[in-house]
GROMACS .gro file of N, CA and C in nm:
model
  438
    1MET      N    1   8.365  10.114  -0.263
    1MET     CA    2   8.301  10.097  -0.162
    1MET      C    3   8.157  10.176  -0.159
    2GLU      N    4   8.059  10.110  -0.117
    2GLU     CA    5   7.925  10.167  -0.123
    2GLU      C    6   7.906  10.272  -0.003
    3THR      N    7   7.822  10.370  -0.017
    3THR     CA    8   7.788  10.463   0.095
    3THR      C    9   7.666  10.407   0.159
    4LEU      N   10   7.672  10.414   0.299
    4LEU     CA   11   7.567  10.377   0.374
    4LEU      C   12   7.448  10.464   0.363
    5THR      N   13   7.330  10.403   0.350
    5THR     CA   14   7.206  10.486   0.330
    5THR      C   15   7.172  10.554   0.472
    6THR      N   16   7.086  10.638   0.446
    6THR     CA   17   7.030  10.695   0.593
    6THR      C   18   6.959  10.593   0.666
    7ARG      N   19   6.884  10.514   0.609
    7ARG     CA   20   6.818  10.414   0.674
    7ARG      C   21   6.917  10.319   0.739
    8GLY      N   22   7.021  10.286   0.675
    8GLY     CA   23   7.112  10.193   0.739
    8GLY      C   24   7.189  10.260   0.851
    9ARG      N   25   7.220  10.390   0.848
    9ARG     CA   26   7.276  10.459   0.944
    9ARG      C   27   7.189  10.463   1.068
   10VAL      N   28   7.060  10.484   1.054
   10VAL     CA   29   6.969  10.498   1.158
   10VAL      C   30   6.955  10.363   1.225
   11THR      N   31   6.945  10.265   1.143
   11THR     CA   32   6.947  10.111   1.198
   11THR      C   33   7.056  10.090   1.293
   12ARG      N   34   7.189  10.111   1.235
   12ARG     CA   35   7.296  10.090   1.316
   12ARG      C   36   7.313  10.177   1.451
   13LEU      N   37   7.275  10.298   1.436
   13LEU     CA   38   7.278  10.374   1.555
   13LEU      C   39   7.176  10.336   1.649
   14GLY      N   40   7.061  10.299   1.597
   14GLY     CA   41   6.951  10.238   1.698
   14GLY      C   42   7.002  10.118   1.767
   15ALA      N   43   7.062  10.031   1.694
   15ALA     CA   44   7.106   9.896   1.737
   15ALA      C   45   7.226   9.929   1.859
   16THR      N   46   7.306  10.022   1.829
   16THR     CA   47   7.417  10.056   1.914
   16THR      C   48   7.358  10.126   2.039
   17ALA      N   49   7.262  10.211   2.021
   17ALA     CA   50   7.204  10.280   2.144
   17ALA      C   51   7.134  10.179   2.222
   18LEU      N   52   7.049  10.077   2.170
   18LEU     CA   53   6.988   9.973   2.241
   18LEU      C   54   7.089   9.890   2.326
   19GLY      N   55   7.196   9.854   2.251
   19GLY     CA   56   7.303   9.773   2.327
   19GLY      C   57   7.355   9.844   2.435
   20LEU      N   58   7.385   9.979   2.423
   20LEU     CA   59   7.448  10.065   2.532
   20LEU      C   60   7.344  10.082   2.654
   21VAL      N   61   7.224  10.107   2.614
   21VAL     CA   62   7.115  10.095   2.726
   21VAL      C   63   7.108   9.958   2.806
   22LEU      N   64   7.102   9.851   2.720
   22LEU     CA   65   7.098   9.722   2.789
   22LEU      C   66   7.223   9.700   2.886
   23LEU      N   67   7.331   9.743   2.841
   23LEU     CA   68   7.467   9.735   2.907
   23LEU      C   69   7.450   9.820   3.043
   24LEU      N   70   7.410   9.938   3.026
   24LEU     CA   71   7.394  10.026   3.134
   24LEU      C   72   7.291   9.974   3.238
   25VAL      N   73   7.179   9.937   3.189
   25VAL     CA   74   7.078   9.889   3.285
   25VAL      C   75   7.136   9.759   3.362
   26GLY      N   76   7.187   9.668   3.276
   26GLY     CA   77   7.246   9.556   3.330
   26GLY      C   78   7.356   9.564   3.430
   27THR      N   79   7.435   9.656   3.407
   27THR     CA   80   7.552   9.697   3.496
   27THR      C   81   7.493   9.719   3.647
   28PHE      N   82   7.391   9.816   3.646
   28PHE     CA   83   7.330   9.845   3.768
   28PHE      C   84   7.235   9.778   3.833
   29TRP      N   85   7.151   9.702   3.751
   29TRP     CA   86   7.035   9.629   3.817
   29TRP      C   87   7.042   9.484   3.767
   30GLY      N   88   7.136   9.458   3.691
   30GLY     CA   89   7.145   9.295   3.646
   30GLY      C   90   7.205   9.201   3.729
   31SER      N   91   7.212   9.079   3.688
   31SER     CA   92   7.278   8.974   3.774
   31SER      C   93   7.357   8.892   3.660
   32ASP      N   94   7.429   8.779   3.720
   32ASP     CA   95   7.502   8.710   3.620
   32ASP      C   96   7.425   8.635   3.512
   33ASP      N   97   7.295   8.608   3.540
   33ASP     CA   98   7.198   8.550   3.450
   33ASP      C   99   7.179   8.639   3.321
   34ASP      N  100   7.218   8.775   3.336
   34ASP     CA  101   7.188   8.864   3.230
   34ASP      C  102   7.318   8.885   3.134
   35PHE      N  103   7.421   8.814   3.158
   35PHE     CA  104   7.540   8.819   3.088
   35PHE      C  105   7.512   8.797   2.936
   36PRO      N  106   7.569   8.884   2.848
   36PRO     CA  107   7.672   8.980   2.861
   36PRO      C  108   7.632   9.117   2.892
   37PHE      N  109   7.509   9.135   2.925
   37PHE     CA  110   7.463   9.276   2.953
   37PHE      C  111   7.457   9.293   3.099
   38GLY      N  112   7.472   9.197   3.176
   38GLY     CA  113   7.480   9.219   3.322
   38GLY      C  114   7.627   9.194   3.364
   39PRO      N  115   7.651   9.216   3.496
   39PRO     CA  116   7.803   9.202   3.547
   39PRO      C  117   7.813   9.048   3.562
   40PHE      N  118   7.939   9.008   3.529
   40PHE     CA  119   7.982   8.882   3.566
   40PHE      C  120   8.061   8.878   3.694
   41ARG      N  121   7.993   8.868   3.797
   41ARG     CA  122   8.035   8.888   3.924
   41ARG      C  123   8.155   8.796   3.973
   42MET      N  124   8.157   8.678   3.899
   42MET     CA  125   8.271   8.576   3.947
   42MET      C  126   8.389   8.626   3.934
   43TYR      N  127   8.415   8.733   3.836
   43TYR     CA  128   8.545   8.772   3.818
   43TYR      C  129   8.567   8.911   3.870
   44SER      N  130   8.464   8.974   3.933
   44SER     CA  131   8.466   9.111   3.966
   44SER      C  132   8.468   9.134   4.115
   45THR      N  133   8.464   9.016   4.193
   45THR     CA  134   8.466   9.013   4.339
   45THR      C  135   8.567   8.911   4.395
   46SER      N  136   8.595   8.934   4.510
   46SER     CA  137   8.692   8.824   4.591
   46SER      C  138   8.635   8.807   4.714
   47ASN      N  139   8.680   8.691   4.769
   47ASN     CA  140   8.632   8.658   4.908
   47ASN      C  141   8.735   8.736   5.009
   48PRO      N  142   8.697   8.751   5.134
   48PRO     CA  143   8.780   8.803   5.245
   48PRO      C  144   8.908   8.707   5.247
   49PRO      N  145   9.024   8.752   5.301
   49PRO     CA  146   9.140   8.681   5.303
   49PRO      C  147   9.136   8.563   5.405
   50ASN      N  148   9.051   8.566   5.500
   50ASN     CA  149   9.039   8.462   5.600
   50ASN      C  150   8.905   8.380   5.584
   51ALA      N  151   8.847   8.404   5.474
   51ALA     CA  152   8.710   8.322   5.471
   51ALA      C  153   8.749   8.191   5.400
   52PRO      N  154   8.669   8.077   5.439
   52PRO     CA  155   8.696   7.951   5.382
   52PRO      C  156   8.651   7.958   5.222
   53ALA      N  157   8.716   7.875   5.130
   53ALA     CA  158   8.682   7.864   5.009
   53ALA      C  159   8.595   7.750   4.972
   54PRO      N  160   8.486   7.766   4.930
   54PRO     CA  161   8.404   7.650   4.886
   54PRO      C  162   8.435   7.575   4.756
   55ASP      N  163   8.424   7.446   4.763
   55ASP     CA  164   8.441   7.347   4.648
   55ASP      C  165   8.329   7.260   4.662
   56THR      N  166   8.229   7.266   4.554
   56THR     CA  167   8.106   7.195   4.562
   56THR      C  168   8.120   7.062   4.469
   57ARG      N  169   8.081   6.961   4.516
   57ARG     CA  170   8.079   6.837   4.439
   57ARG      C  171   7.948   6.757   4.471
   58VAL      N  172   7.923   6.668   4.361
   58VAL     CA  173   7.790   6.591   4.382
   58VAL      C  174   7.867   6.446   4.387
   59GLU      N  175   7.802   6.373   4.483
   59GLU     CA  176   7.846   6.241   4.504
   59GLU      C  177   7.702   6.143   4.518
   60GLY      N  178   7.725   6.023   4.478
   60GLY     CA  179   7.621   5.929   4.478
   60GLY      C  180   7.664   5.800   4.550
   61VAL      N  181   7.570   5.734   4.608
   61VAL     CA  182   7.593   5.604   4.696
   61VAL      C  183   7.526   5.487   4.621
   62ARG      N  184   7.607   5.409   4.562
   62ARG     CA  185   7.539   5.292   4.492
   62ARG      C  186   7.478   5.191   4.602
   63SER      N  187   7.387   5.116   4.542
   63SER     CA  188   7.322   5.004   4.644
   63SER      C  189   7.415   4.915   4.700
   64THR      N  190   7.552   4.908   4.649
   64THR     CA  191   7.657   4.830   4.718
   64THR      C  192   7.710   4.907   4.819
   65GLY      N  193   7.683   5.027   4.844
   65GLY     CA  194   7.741   5.107   4.954
   65GLY      C  195   7.863   5.196   4.904
   66GLU      N  196   7.900   5.174   4.779
   66GLU     CA  197   8.019   5.246   4.732
   66GLU      C  198   7.982   5.394   4.702
   67VAL      N  199   8.062   5.485   4.736
   67VAL     CA  200   8.037   5.622   4.710
   67VAL      C  201   8.120   5.656   4.586
   68VAL      N  202   8.040   5.720   4.491
   68VAL     CA  203   8.107   5.767   4.362
   68VAL      C  204   8.089   5.903   4.330
   69ASP      N  205   8.204   5.969   4.260
   69ASP     CA  206   8.182   6.104   4.229
   69ASP      C  207   8.094   6.115   4.103
   70LEU      N  208   7.998   6.198   4.105
   70LEU     CA  209   7.919   6.234   3.994
   70LEU      C  210   7.957   6.360   3.923
   71ASP      N  211   8.058   6.345   3.855
   71ASP     CA  212   8.114   6.473   3.789
   71ASP      C  213   8.050   6.469   3.647
   72GLN      N  214   8.097   6.564   3.566
   72GLN     CA  215   8.052   6.578   3.423
   72GLN      C  216   8.061   6.448   3.355
   73ASP      N  217   8.183   6.371   3.359
   73ASP     CA  218   8.207   6.247   3.285
   73ASP      C  219   8.109   6.145   3.328
   74ALA      N  220   8.062   6.136   3.454
   74ALA     CA  221   7.972   6.043   3.510
   74ALA      C  222   7.823   6.053   3.477
   75THR      N  223   7.795   6.179   3.467
   75THR     CA  224   7.651   6.219   3.434
   75THR      C  225   7.623   6.312   3.316
   76GLY      N  226   7.725   6.372   3.266
   76GLY     CA  227   7.703   6.469   3.151
   76GLY      C  228   7.650   6.608   3.205
   77ILE      N  229   7.634   6.617   3.328
   77ILE     CA  230   7.595   6.751   3.387
   77ILE      C  231   7.711   6.828   3.436
   78ARG      N  232   7.729   6.953   3.409
   78ARG     CA  233   7.844   7.024   3.445
   78ARG      C  234   7.818   7.079   3.604
   79ARG      N  235   7.931   7.085   3.669
   79ARG     CA  236   7.936   7.124   3.808
   79ARG      C  237   7.859   7.261   3.817
   80ALA      N  238   7.895   7.351   3.723
   80ALA     CA  239   7.833   7.496   3.731
   80ALA      C  240   7.687   7.483   3.725
   81GLU      N  241   7.629   7.382   3.649
   81GLU     CA  242   7.489   7.367   3.637
   81GLU      C  243   7.425   7.329   3.775
   82ILE      N  244   7.491   7.259   3.841
   82ILE     CA  245   7.462   7.204   3.972
   82ILE      C  246   7.460   7.318   4.073
   83GLU      N  247   7.567   7.385   4.072
   83GLU     CA  248   7.594   7.504   4.154
   83GLU      C  249   7.492   7.608   4.136
   84GLY      N  250   7.460   7.633   4.006
   84GLY     CA  251   7.352   7.735   3.969
   84GLY      C  252   7.221   7.695   4.012
   85GLN      N  253   7.183   7.569   4.037
   85GLN     CA  254   7.057   7.524   4.068
   85GLN      C  255   7.048   7.482   4.216
   86GLN      N  256   7.158   7.503   4.284
   86GLN     CA  257   7.155   7.454   4.425
   86GLN      C  258   7.044   7.490   4.504
   87SER      N  259   6.996   7.612   4.506
   87SER     CA  260   6.881   7.659   4.581
   87SER      C  261   6.752   7.574   4.552
   88ARG      N  262   6.740   7.553   4.415
   88ARG     CA  263   6.613   7.460   4.378
   88ARG      C  264   6.634   7.320   4.423
   89TYR      N  265   6.762   7.273   4.416
   89TYR     CA  266   6.767   7.119   4.481
   89TYR      C  267   6.752   7.126   4.630
   90ALA      N  268   6.794   7.234   4.695
   90ALA     CA  269   6.771   7.242   4.836
   90ALA      C  270   6.619   7.245   4.865
   91ALA      N  271   6.552   7.331   4.791
   91ALA     CA  272   6.407   7.339   4.813
   91ALA      C  273   6.336   7.204   4.773
   92ASP      N  274   6.377   7.129   4.679
   92ASP     CA  275   6.310   7.019   4.633
   92ASP      C  276   6.418   6.907   4.614
   93PRO      N  277   6.468   6.828   4.704
   93PRO     CA  278   6.580   6.742   4.676
   93PRO      C  279   6.532   6.626   4.585
   94ALA      N  280   6.408   6.609   4.565
   94ALA     CA  281   6.366   6.495   4.457
   94ALA      C  282   6.422   6.540   4.315
   95LEU      N  283   6.456   6.648   4.294
   95LEU     CA  284   6.507   6.697   4.161
   95LEU      C  285   6.645   6.625   4.141
   96LEU      N  286   6.712   6.581   4.247
   96LEU     CA  287   6.845   6.519   4.224
   96LEU      C  288   6.822   6.383   4.155
   97ALA      N  289   6.697   6.330   4.155
   97ALA     CA  290   6.671   6.207   4.082
   97ALA      C  291   6.711   6.223   3.948
   98GLU      N  292   6.710   6.341   3.877
   98GLU     CA  293   6.748   6.356   3.747
   98GLU      C  294   6.895   6.323   3.726
   99ILE      N  295   6.973   6.350   3.822
   99ILE     CA  296   7.124   6.309   3.821
   99ILE      C  297   7.127   6.166   3.817
  100ALA      N  298   7.057   6.092   3.918
  100ALA     CA  299   7.066   5.954   3.916
  100ALA      C  300   7.020   5.892   3.776
  101ASP      N  301   6.914   5.950   3.718
  101ASP     CA  302   6.883   5.904   3.591
  101ASP      C  303   6.993   5.923   3.480
  102ALA      N  304   7.054   6.040   3.493
  102ALA     CA  305   7.158   6.074   3.395
  102ALA      C  306   7.286   5.971   3.410
  103TYR      N  307   7.314   5.935   3.532
  103TYR     CA  308   7.416   5.840   3.569
  103TYR      C  309   7.379   5.700   3.512
  104ALA      N  310   7.251   5.668   3.548
  104ALA     CA  311   7.207   5.529   3.503
  104ALA      C  312   7.208   5.514   3.338
  105GLU      N  313   7.187   5.620   3.277
  105GLU     CA  314   7.191   5.630   3.123
  105GLU      C  315   7.329   5.599   3.073
  106ARG      N  316   7.430   5.668   3.144
  106ARG     CA  317   7.562   5.651   3.113
  106ARG      C  318   7.633   5.519   3.146
  107HIS      N  319   7.575   5.456   3.258
  107HIS     CA  320   7.636   5.345   3.328
  107HIS      C  321   7.530   5.248   3.345
  108PRO      N  322   7.484   5.183   3.242
  108PRO     CA  323   7.362   5.084   3.252
  108PRO      C  324   7.403   4.964   3.324
  109ASP      N  325   7.531   4.927   3.336
  109ASP     CA  326   7.573   4.809   3.411
  109ASP      C  327   7.619   4.829   3.548
  110ALA      N  328   7.627   4.960   3.580
  110ALA     CA  329   7.657   4.985   3.724
  110ALA      C  330   7.537   4.963   3.828
  111ALA      N  331   7.572   4.950   3.949
  111ALA     CA  332   7.458   4.930   4.061
  111ALA      C  333   7.400   5.057   4.055
  112ALA      N  334   7.268   5.053   4.092
  112ALA     CA  335   7.192   5.171   4.109
  112ALA      C  336   7.230   5.265   4.221
  113LEU      N  337   7.218   5.398   4.189
  113LEU     CA  338   7.233   5.488   4.292
  113LEU      C  339   7.113   5.503   4.387
  114VAL      N  340   7.138   5.493   4.515
  114VAL     CA  341   7.024   5.488   4.611
  114VAL      C  342   7.023   5.618   4.699
  115GLU      N  343   7.132   5.701   4.680
  115GLU     CA  344   7.146   5.832   4.746
  115GLU      C  345   7.229   5.920   4.665
  116ILE      N  346   7.197   6.055   4.646
  116ILE     CA  347   7.276   6.151   4.593
  116ILE      C  348   7.295   6.271   4.687
  117ARG      N  349   7.402   6.327   4.706
  117ARG     CA  350   7.424   6.433   4.796
  117ARG      C  351   7.506   6.554   4.723
  118ILE      N  352   7.467   6.672   4.739
  118ILE     CA  353   7.552   6.788   4.713
  118ILE      C  354   7.627   6.827   4.837
  119VAL      N  355   7.761   6.819   4.824
  119VAL     CA  356   7.856   6.841   4.927
  119VAL      C  357   7.947   6.953   4.907
  120ILE      N  358   7.965   7.041   4.998
  120ILE     CA  359   8.055   7.159   4.982
  120ILE      C  360   8.184   7.116   5.077
  121ARG      N  361   8.294   7.118   5.013
  121ARG     CA  362   8.424   7.101   5.090
  121ARG      C  363   8.466   7.254   5.129
  122TRP      N  364   8.472   7.298   5.244
  122TRP     CA  365   8.516   7.420   5.273
  122TRP      C  366   8.670   7.419   5.316
  123HIS      N  367   8.752   7.472   5.221
  123HIS     CA  368   8.899   7.470   5.247
  123HIS      C  369   8.933   7.587   5.330
  124GLY      N  370   9.006   7.559   5.432
  124GLY     CA  371   9.046   7.668   5.507
  124GLY      C  372   9.159   7.763   5.468
  125ILE      N  373   9.141   7.902   5.476
  125ILE     CA  374   9.208   8.008   5.413
  125ILE      C  375   9.260   8.092   5.537
  126ARG      N  376   9.393   8.123   5.535
  126ARG     CA  377   9.433   8.221   5.641
  126ARG      C  378   9.523   8.323   5.570
  127ALA      N  379   9.501   8.446   5.568
  127ALA     CA  380   9.586   8.535   5.506
  127ALA      C  381   9.595   8.510   5.349
  128GLY      N  382   9.477   8.467   5.306
  128GLY     CA  383   9.474   8.445   5.156
  128GLY      C  384   9.535   8.327   5.111
  129ARG      N  385   9.578   8.242   5.188
  129ARG     CA  386   9.658   8.115   5.161
  129ARG      C  387   9.601   7.998   5.217
  130PRO      N  388   9.604   7.878   5.146
  130PRO     CA  389   9.533   7.764   5.205
  130PRO      C  390   9.601   7.713   5.323
  131THR      N  391   9.524   7.659   5.409
  131THR     CA  392   9.575   7.601   5.540
  131THR      C  393   9.607   7.458   5.525
  132GLY      N  394   9.558   7.389   5.429
  132GLY     CA  395   9.549   7.242   5.419
  132GLY      C  396   9.443   7.166   5.494
  133ARG      N  397   9.363   7.245   5.564
  133ARG     CA  398   9.248   7.186   5.642
  133ARG      C  399   9.133   7.217   5.569
  134HIS      N  400   9.022   7.117   5.581
  134HIS     CA  401   8.901   7.138   5.517
  134HIS      C  402   8.787   7.067   5.599
  135THR      N  403   8.665   7.103   5.580
  135THR     CA  404   8.554   7.043   5.654
  135THR      C  405   8.458   7.020   5.525
  136ASP      N  406   8.380   6.904   5.531
  136ASP     CA  407   8.272   6.877   5.433
  136ASP      C  408   8.142   6.901   5.495
  137GLU      N  409   8.048   6.967   5.420
  137GLU     CA  410   7.912   6.989   5.452
  137GLU      C  411   7.822   6.943   5.359
  138THR      N  412   7.730   6.848   5.389
  138THR     CA  413   7.638   6.797   5.300
  138THR      C  414   7.521   6.893   5.303
  139VAL      N  415   7.488   6.965   5.187
  139VAL     CA  416   7.391   7.070   5.185
  139VAL      C  417   7.249   7.021   5.134
  140VAL      N  418   7.254   6.908   5.047
  140VAL     CA  419   7.127   6.859   5.000
  140VAL      C  420   7.152   6.700   4.992
  141ARG      N  421   7.049   6.628   5.029
  141ARG     CA  422   7.054   6.507   5.028
  141ARG      C  423   6.925   6.443   4.974
  142TRP      N  424   6.930   6.353   4.867
  142TRP     CA  425   6.805   6.274   4.819
  142TRP      C  426   6.841   6.127   4.834
  143GLN      N  427   6.743   6.054   4.883
  143GLN     CA  428   6.738   5.905   4.887
  143GLN      C  429   6.633   5.855   4.795
  144ALA      N  430   6.672   5.753   4.723
  144ALA     CA  431   6.585   5.686   4.621
  144ALA      C  432   6.474   5.611   4.704
  145PRO      N  433   6.356   5.615   4.645
  145PRO     CA  434   6.240   5.545   4.725
  145PRO      C  435   6.271   5.399   4.732
  146ARG      N  436   6.223   5.333   4.836
  146ARG     CA  437   6.261   5.186   4.847
  146ARG      C  438   6.153   5.099   4.810
   0.00000   0.00000   0.00000
């Protein structure tokens, strides 16, 4: 086994110190975007026991009037990507046209999408248990130009 040189030891200690500093700074001032050096809050927090639980989905309306679920299989876009960019879509609903394009690329023979919506289904929770009731809230809507 070879002995580690002084330069090698200093390099490893420096890299370790830098990693620890990034971890410490990320823990106190970071966000989920800074992972793995920031906190991953999805697993470190919980909702109040009587607060409704959100379930976000994207749906489209074809020119035939049919409503279709625009999940990852339909568009190639993961739900987490939509949820992570939801504020951008709310500020500029025209960005949802990219989802229509992704759908059209995967389903060239399907009727065109004339509307895309981001809908949050709020599941009722009481004492930490589902009530079986829900309400839907459309938070962003885009309509194709005519």
